[in-house]
Amino acid sequence: MTFRHQDHFFSLVDALSAISVLARLPVETLPENRFLQQALEALMAHQSLGQCSIFLTEGNLLTCAVGTGMDLFGSDENSRQSESVASMEFAIGEGIMGLACQTGQIQYCRNCKSDPRFKPFERRALFYGDGSLLSVPIASGDQVLGVLNVSHHQPEFFETWHQHFLVLFASTLGRLLHLQRMIHQLSDQVTVGSKSPQ
């Protein structure tokens, strides 16, 4: 086995490990934001990626829910997270991620400096604007819940296997997010019902 094939093999093993960690997250007990953050942490822990973020649909907008990556939150992650992801919105159909949400298909920006579809992120901490970007719809069935963005500082960094893996990761994330929302909605209904006068 050549070194290239060995690297590819270990990359695939790491990819499967990331999905395994994601599938084991306790969706029934985690708040949504914490669940999404742990999903990104699982992805980053097993893949050599630059920066990642998750944007969720809110009406006709995509709004940043969580982000992680190099130099994203600095040394004090908890105190700076809300500041770093605040006011980050894209219209559905706008930019690479907006197209991913609108079409329900993965979008690959091979070189963000030369691709006219790319719209810079307002917060450069989430993506500097150089290199390559993959935007992958997070869906459950026919419903697109949001978009997973994964970037690297190198143009044309992502290979075909990256794309297949991230589609699988985002699909798993979408189903778990849908399940998590259903569980918490049911729990809220039970709580309200138990407080109603008999």
PDB file of C-alpha atoms in Angstrom:
ATOM      1  CA  MET A   1       0.000   0.000   0.000  1.00  0.00           C
ATOM      2  CA  THR A   2       1.468   3.394  -1.009  1.00  0.00           C
ATOM      3  CA  PHE A   3       1.672   6.350   1.364  1.00  0.00           C
ATOM      4  CA  ARG A   4      -1.089   8.097  -0.592  1.00  0.00           C
ATOM      5  CA  HIS A   5      -3.365   5.086  -0.274  1.00  0.00           C
ATOM      6  CA  GLN A   6      -2.522   4.798   3.420  1.00  0.00           C
ATOM      7  CA  ASP A   7      -3.393   8.455   3.987  1.00  0.00           C
ATOM      8  CA  HIS A   8      -6.651   7.999   2.106  1.00  0.00           C
ATOM      9  CA  PHE A   9      -7.496   4.890   4.135  1.00  0.00           C
ATOM     10  CA  PHE A  10      -6.877   6.605   7.473  1.00  0.00           C
ATOM     11  CA  SER A  11      -8.854   9.654   6.333  1.00  0.00           C
ATOM     12  CA  LEU A  12     -11.833   7.411   5.602  1.00  0.00           C
ATOM     13  CA  VAL A  13     -11.499   5.737   9.010  1.00  0.00           C
ATOM     14  CA  ASP A  14     -11.472   9.175  10.657  1.00  0.00           C
ATOM     15  CA  ALA A  15     -14.534  10.155   8.636  1.00  0.00           C
ATOM     16  CA  LEU A  16     -16.445   7.109   9.871  1.00  0.00           C
ATOM     17  CA  SER A  17     -15.328   7.893  13.424  1.00  0.00           C
ATOM     18  CA  ALA A  18     -16.810  11.389  13.155  1.00  0.00           C
ATOM     19  CA  ILE A  19     -20.179   9.977  12.076  1.00  0.00           C
ATOM     20  CA  SER A  20     -20.022   7.384  14.861  1.00  0.00           C
ATOM     21  CA  VAL A  21     -19.451  10.111  17.470  1.00  0.00           C
ATOM     22  CA  LEU A  22     -22.283  12.177  15.979  1.00  0.00           C
ATOM     23  CA  ALA A  23     -24.694   9.234  16.098  1.00  0.00           C
ATOM     24  CA  ARG A  24     -23.955   8.673  19.803  1.00  0.00           C
ATOM     25  CA  LEU A  25     -24.733  12.230  20.919  1.00  0.00           C
ATOM     26  CA  PRO A  26     -27.573  12.266  23.497  1.00  0.00           C
ATOM     27  CA  VAL A  27     -30.093  14.271  21.472  1.00  0.00           C
ATOM     28  CA  GLU A  28     -32.827  13.705  24.052  1.00  0.00           C
ATOM     29  CA  THR A  29     -30.974  15.612  26.793  1.00  0.00           C
ATOM     30  CA  LEU A  30     -28.882  18.227  24.965  1.00  0.00           C
ATOM     31  CA  PRO A  31     -30.231  21.699  24.155  1.00  0.00           C
ATOM     32  CA  GLU A  32     -30.227  22.324  20.405  1.00  0.00           C
ATOM     33  CA  ASN A  33     -27.329  24.781  20.386  1.00  0.00           C
ATOM     34  CA  ARG A  34     -25.156  22.474  22.491  1.00  0.00           C
ATOM     35  CA  PHE A  35     -26.025  19.515  20.275  1.00  0.00           C
ATOM     36  CA  LEU A  36     -24.951  21.445  17.178  1.00  0.00           C
ATOM     37  CA  GLN A  37     -21.732  22.569  18.855  1.00  0.00           C
ATOM     38  CA  GLN A  38     -20.851  18.997  19.812  1.00  0.00           C
ATOM     39  CA  ALA A  39     -21.624  17.867  16.260  1.00  0.00           C
ATOM     40  CA  LEU A  40     -19.088  20.376  14.927  1.00  0.00           C
ATOM     41  CA  GLU A  41     -16.571  19.312  17.550  1.00  0.00           C
ATOM     42  CA  ALA A  42     -16.946  15.687  16.407  1.00  0.00           C
ATOM     43  CA  LEU A  43     -16.343  16.757  12.818  1.00  0.00           C
ATOM     44  CA  MET A  44     -13.298  18.885  13.631  1.00  0.00           C
ATOM     45  CA  ALA A  45     -11.765  16.259  15.914  1.00  0.00           C
ATOM     46  CA  HIS A  46     -11.628  13.686  13.123  1.00  0.00           C
ATOM     47  CA  GLN A  47     -10.968  15.818  10.039  1.00  0.00           C
ATOM     48  CA  SER A  48      -8.207  18.286   9.130  1.00  0.00           C
ATOM     49  CA  LEU A  49     -10.472  21.177   8.219  1.00  0.00           C
ATOM     50  CA  GLY A  50     -10.013  24.912   8.534  1.00  0.00           C
ATOM     51  CA  GLN A  51     -13.305  26.298   9.783  1.00  0.00           C
ATOM     52  CA  CYS A  52     -16.850  25.006  10.119  1.00  0.00           C
ATOM     53  CA  SER A  53     -20.213  26.579  10.828  1.00  0.00           C
ATOM     54  CA  ILE A  54     -23.866  25.618  10.892  1.00  0.00           C
ATOM     55  CA  PHE A  55     -26.558  28.001   9.667  1.00  0.00           C
ATOM     56  CA  LEU A  56     -30.212  27.190  10.363  1.00  0.00           C
ATOM     57  CA  THR A  57     -33.262  28.269   8.390  1.00  0.00           C
ATOM     58  CA  GLU A  58     -35.453  30.950   9.952  1.00  0.00           C
ATOM     59  CA  GLY A  59     -38.160  31.938   7.501  1.00  0.00           C
ATOM     60  CA  ASN A  60     -36.399  33.082   4.327  1.00  0.00           C
ATOM     61  CA  LEU A  61     -33.047  33.485   6.074  1.00  0.00           C
ATOM     62  CA  LEU A  62     -30.113  31.337   7.097  1.00  0.00           C
ATOM     63  CA  THR A  63     -28.825  32.397  10.503  1.00  0.00           C
ATOM     64  CA  CYS A  64     -25.559  31.282  12.074  1.00  0.00           C
ATOM     65  CA  ALA A  65     -26.190  28.935  14.999  1.00  0.00           C
ATOM     66  CA  VAL A  66     -22.668  27.737  15.832  1.00  0.00           C
ATOM     67  CA  GLY A  67     -19.165  27.932  14.431  1.00  0.00           C
ATOM     68  CA  THR A  68     -15.779  26.492  15.212  1.00  0.00           C
ATOM     69  CA  GLY A  69     -12.292  26.381  13.754  1.00  0.00           C
ATOM     70  CA  MET A  70      -8.901  28.012  13.839  1.00  0.00           C
ATOM     71  CA  ASP A  71      -8.897  31.470  15.455  1.00  0.00           C
ATOM     72  CA  LEU A  72     -12.670  31.484  15.685  1.00  0.00           C
ATOM     73  CA  PHE A  73     -13.285  32.321  19.316  1.00  0.00           C
ATOM     74  CA  GLY A  74      -9.779  33.068  20.563  1.00  0.00           C
ATOM     75  CA  SER A  75      -8.677  31.958  24.000  1.00  0.00           C
ATOM     76  CA  ASP A  76     -12.013  32.506  25.748  1.00  0.00           C
ATOM     77  CA  GLU A  77     -14.445  30.530  23.619  1.00  0.00           C
ATOM     78  CA  ASN A  78     -17.518  30.761  25.845  1.00  0.00           C
ATOM     79  CA  SER A  79     -17.459  34.522  26.338  1.00  0.00           C
ATOM     80  CA  ARG A  80     -16.838  35.302  22.661  1.00  0.00           C
ATOM     81  CA  GLN A  81     -19.091  32.773  20.965  1.00  0.00           C
ATOM     82  CA  SER A  82     -22.277  34.847  20.989  1.00  0.00           C
ATOM     83  CA  GLU A  83     -20.383  37.881  19.680  1.00  0.00           C
ATOM     84  CA  SER A  84     -18.697  35.877  16.914  1.00  0.00           C
ATOM     85  CA  VAL A  85     -21.873  34.349  15.492  1.00  0.00           C
ATOM     86  CA  ALA A  86     -24.220  37.296  16.061  1.00  0.00           C
ATOM     87  CA  SER A  87     -25.790  39.088  13.076  1.00  0.00           C
ATOM     88  CA  MET A  88     -24.687  36.422  10.613  1.00  0.00           C
ATOM     89  CA  GLU A  89     -27.480  36.022   8.093  1.00  0.00           C
ATOM     90  CA  PHE A  90     -27.795  35.029   4.464  1.00  0.00           C
ATOM     91  CA  ALA A  91     -30.963  35.031   2.383  1.00  0.00           C
ATOM     92  CA  ILE A  92     -31.940  31.642   0.992  1.00  0.00           C
ATOM     93  CA  GLY A  93     -30.494  31.551  -2.521  1.00  0.00           C
ATOM     94  CA  GLU A  94     -27.762  34.047  -1.618  1.00  0.00           C
ATOM     95  CA  GLY A  95     -24.126  33.013  -1.881  1.00  0.00           C
ATOM     96  CA  ILE A  96     -22.815  29.462  -1.856  1.00  0.00           C
ATOM     97  CA  MET A  97     -24.665  28.418   1.296  1.00  0.00           C
ATOM     98  CA  GLY A  98     -27.889  30.080   0.179  1.00  0.00           C
ATOM     99  CA  LEU A  99     -27.756  28.041  -3.026  1.00  0.00           C
ATOM    100  CA  ALA A 100     -27.153  24.854  -1.035  1.00  0.00           C
ATOM    101  CA  CYS A 101     -30.276  25.573   1.005  1.00  0.00           C
ATOM    102  CA  GLN A 102     -32.381  26.558  -2.006  1.00  0.00           C
ATOM    103  CA  THR A 103     -31.428  23.593  -4.197  1.00  0.00           C
ATOM    104  CA  GLY A 104     -30.965  20.968  -1.482  1.00  0.00           C
ATOM    105  CA  GLN A 105     -27.676  20.060  -3.169  1.00  0.00           C
ATOM    106  CA  ILE A 106     -24.058  20.338  -2.014  1.00  0.00           C
ATOM    107  CA  GLN A 107     -22.263  23.403  -3.408  1.00  0.00           C
ATOM    108  CA  TYR A 108     -18.490  23.415  -3.933  1.00  0.00           C
ATOM    109  CA  CYS A 109     -16.678  26.724  -4.221  1.00  0.00           C
ATOM    110  CA  ARG A 110     -13.223  25.671  -5.418  1.00  0.00           C
ATOM    111  CA  ASN A 111     -11.696  29.138  -5.180  1.00  0.00           C
ATOM    112  CA  CYS A 112     -13.619  31.766  -3.265  1.00  0.00           C
ATOM    113  CA  LYS A 113     -11.587  34.616  -4.744  1.00  0.00           C
ATOM    114  CA  SER A 114     -12.642  33.829  -8.299  1.00  0.00           C
ATOM    115  CA  ASP A 115     -16.089  32.215  -7.904  1.00  0.00           C
ATOM    116  CA  PRO A 116     -18.813  34.842  -8.568  1.00  0.00           C
ATOM    117  CA  ARG A 117     -21.313  32.834  -6.509  1.00  0.00           C
ATOM    118  CA  PHE A 118     -19.329  33.388  -3.316  1.00  0.00           C
ATOM    119  CA  LYS A 119     -20.539  36.058  -0.921  1.00  0.00           C
ATOM    120  CA  PRO A 120     -18.069  36.923   1.874  1.00  0.00           C
ATOM    121  CA  PHE A 121     -19.047  36.147   5.443  1.00  0.00           C
ATOM    122  CA  GLU A 122     -19.666  39.244   7.540  1.00  0.00           C
ATOM    123  CA  ARG A 123     -17.562  37.761  10.347  1.00  0.00           C
ATOM    124  CA  ARG A 124     -14.172  36.877   8.918  1.00  0.00           C
ATOM    125  CA  ALA A 125     -13.559  34.678  11.968  1.00  0.00           C
ATOM    126  CA  LEU A 126     -16.034  32.189  10.478  1.00  0.00           C
ATOM    127  CA  PHE A 127     -14.336  32.195   7.097  1.00  0.00           C
ATOM    128  CA  TYR A 128     -11.523  34.425   5.899  1.00  0.00           C
ATOM    129  CA  GLY A 129     -12.670  34.424   2.285  1.00  0.00           C
ATOM    130  CA  ASP A 130      -9.640  32.702   0.762  1.00  0.00           C
ATOM    131  CA  GLY A 131      -9.373  29.058  -0.217  1.00  0.00           C
ATOM    132  CA  SER A 132     -12.226  26.632  -0.812  1.00  0.00           C
ATOM    133  CA  LEU A 133     -15.670  26.159   0.702  1.00  0.00           C
ATOM    134  CA  LEU A 134     -18.217  23.352   0.797  1.00  0.00           C
ATOM    135  CA  SER A 135     -21.805  24.156   1.748  1.00  0.00           C
ATOM    136  CA  VAL A 136     -23.896  21.067   2.455  1.00  0.00           C
ATOM    137  CA  PRO A 137     -27.666  21.123   3.107  1.00  0.00           C
ATOM    138  CA  ILE A 138     -28.763  19.720   6.458  1.00  0.00           C
ATOM    139  CA  ALA A 139     -32.038  18.003   5.671  1.00  0.00           C
ATOM    140  CA  SER A 140     -34.574  15.597   7.092  1.00  0.00           C
ATOM    141  CA  GLY A 141     -36.651  14.078   4.325  1.00  0.00           C
ATOM    142  CA  ASP A 142     -37.583  16.882   1.924  1.00  0.00           C
ATOM    143  CA  GLN A 143     -37.167  19.619   4.542  1.00  0.00           C
ATOM    144  CA  VAL A 144     -33.903  21.584   4.568  1.00  0.00           C
ATOM    145  CA  LEU A 145     -33.206  22.606   8.166  1.00  0.00           C
ATOM    146  CA  GLY A 146     -29.957  24.443   7.535  1.00  0.00           C
ATOM    147  CA  VAL A 147     -26.508  24.315   5.954  1.00  0.00           C
ATOM    148  CA  LEU A 148     -23.169  22.917   7.105  1.00  0.00           C
ATOM    149  CA  ASN A 149     -20.239  25.030   5.870  1.00  0.00           C
ATOM    150  CA  VAL A 150     -16.730  23.579   5.784  1.00  0.00           C
ATOM    151  CA  SER A 151     -13.753  25.555   4.536  1.00  0.00           C
ATOM    152  CA  HIS A 152     -10.026  25.219   3.970  1.00  0.00           C
ATOM    153  CA  HIS A 153      -7.413  27.887   3.275  1.00  0.00           C
ATOM    154  CA  GLN A 154      -6.234  26.019   0.151  1.00  0.00           C
ATOM    155  CA  PRO A 155      -8.144  26.501  -3.120  1.00  0.00           C
ATOM    156  CA  GLU A 156      -9.471  23.238  -4.605  1.00  0.00           C
ATOM    157  CA  PHE A 157      -8.660  21.393  -1.376  1.00  0.00           C
ATOM    158  CA  PHE A 158     -11.700  19.129  -1.176  1.00  0.00           C
ATOM    159  CA  GLU A 159     -11.710  15.817  -3.013  1.00  0.00           C
ATOM    160  CA  THR A 160     -14.678  13.713  -4.078  1.00  0.00           C
ATOM    161  CA  TRP A 161     -14.513  11.587  -0.930  1.00  0.00           C
ATOM    162  CA  HIS A 162     -14.708  14.750   1.227  1.00  0.00           C
ATOM    163  CA  GLN A 163     -17.940  15.661  -0.530  1.00  0.00           C
ATOM    164  CA  HIS A 164     -19.495  12.198  -0.136  1.00  0.00           C
ATOM    165  CA  PHE A 165     -18.493  12.085   3.527  1.00  0.00           C
ATOM    166  CA  LEU A 166     -19.862  15.551   4.326  1.00  0.00           C
ATOM    167  CA  VAL A 167     -23.152  14.782   2.572  1.00  0.00           C
ATOM    168  CA  LEU A 168     -23.477  11.679   4.776  1.00  0.00           C
ATOM    169  CA  PHE A 169     -22.477  13.643   7.904  1.00  0.00           C
ATOM    170  CA  ALA A 170     -24.986  16.426   7.152  1.00  0.00           C
ATOM    171  CA  SER A 171     -27.729  13.885   6.389  1.00  0.00           C
ATOM    172  CA  THR A 172     -27.140  12.159   9.725  1.00  0.00           C
ATOM    173  CA  LEU A 173     -27.060  15.533  11.461  1.00  0.00           C
ATOM    174  CA  GLY A 174     -30.336  16.541   9.814  1.00  0.00           C
ATOM    175  CA  ARG A 175     -32.164  13.427  10.949  1.00  0.00           C
ATOM    176  CA  LEU A 176     -30.817  13.764  14.490  1.00  0.00           C
ATOM    177  CA  LEU A 177     -31.723  17.465  14.614  1.00  0.00           C
ATOM    178  CA  HIS A 178     -35.265  16.678  13.454  1.00  0.00           C
ATOM    179  CA  LEU A 179     -35.526  13.926  16.085  1.00  0.00           C
ATOM    180  CA  GLN A 180     -34.126  16.220  18.770  1.00  0.00           C
ATOM    181  CA  ARG A 181     -36.686  18.911  17.975  1.00  0.00           C
ATOM    182  CA  MET A 182     -39.544  16.386  18.042  1.00  0.00           C
ATOM    183  CA  ILE A 183     -38.406  15.004  21.416  1.00  0.00           C
ATOM    184  CA  HIS A 184     -38.122  18.451  22.980  1.00  0.00           C
ATOM    185  CA  GLN A 185     -41.432  19.584  21.482  1.00  0.00           C
ATOM    186  CA  LEU A 186     -43.166  16.516  22.915  1.00  0.00           C
ATOM    187  CA  SER A 187     -41.488  17.101  26.270  1.00  0.00           C
ATOM    188  CA  ASP A 188     -42.724  20.709  26.293  1.00  0.00           C
ATOM    189  CA  GLN A 189     -46.267  19.569  25.468  1.00  0.00           C
ATOM    190  CA  VAL A 190     -46.197  17.033  28.293  1.00  0.00           C
ATOM    191  CA  THR A 191     -44.935  19.700  30.698  1.00  0.00           C
ATOM    192  CA  VAL A 192     -47.684  22.134  29.677  1.00  0.00           C
ATOM    193  CA  GLY A 193     -50.311  19.384  29.922  1.00  0.00           C
ATOM    194  CA  SER A 194     -49.192  18.387  33.404  1.00  0.00           C
ATOM    195  CA  LYS A 195     -49.549  21.994  34.577  1.00  0.00           C
ATOM    196  CA  SER A 196     -53.059  22.406  33.145  1.00  0.00           C
ATOM    197  CA  PRO A 197     -55.922  22.297  35.680  1.00  0.00           C
ATOM    198  CA  GLN A 198     -57.595  18.899  35.808  1.00  0.00           C
TER     199      GLN A 198
END
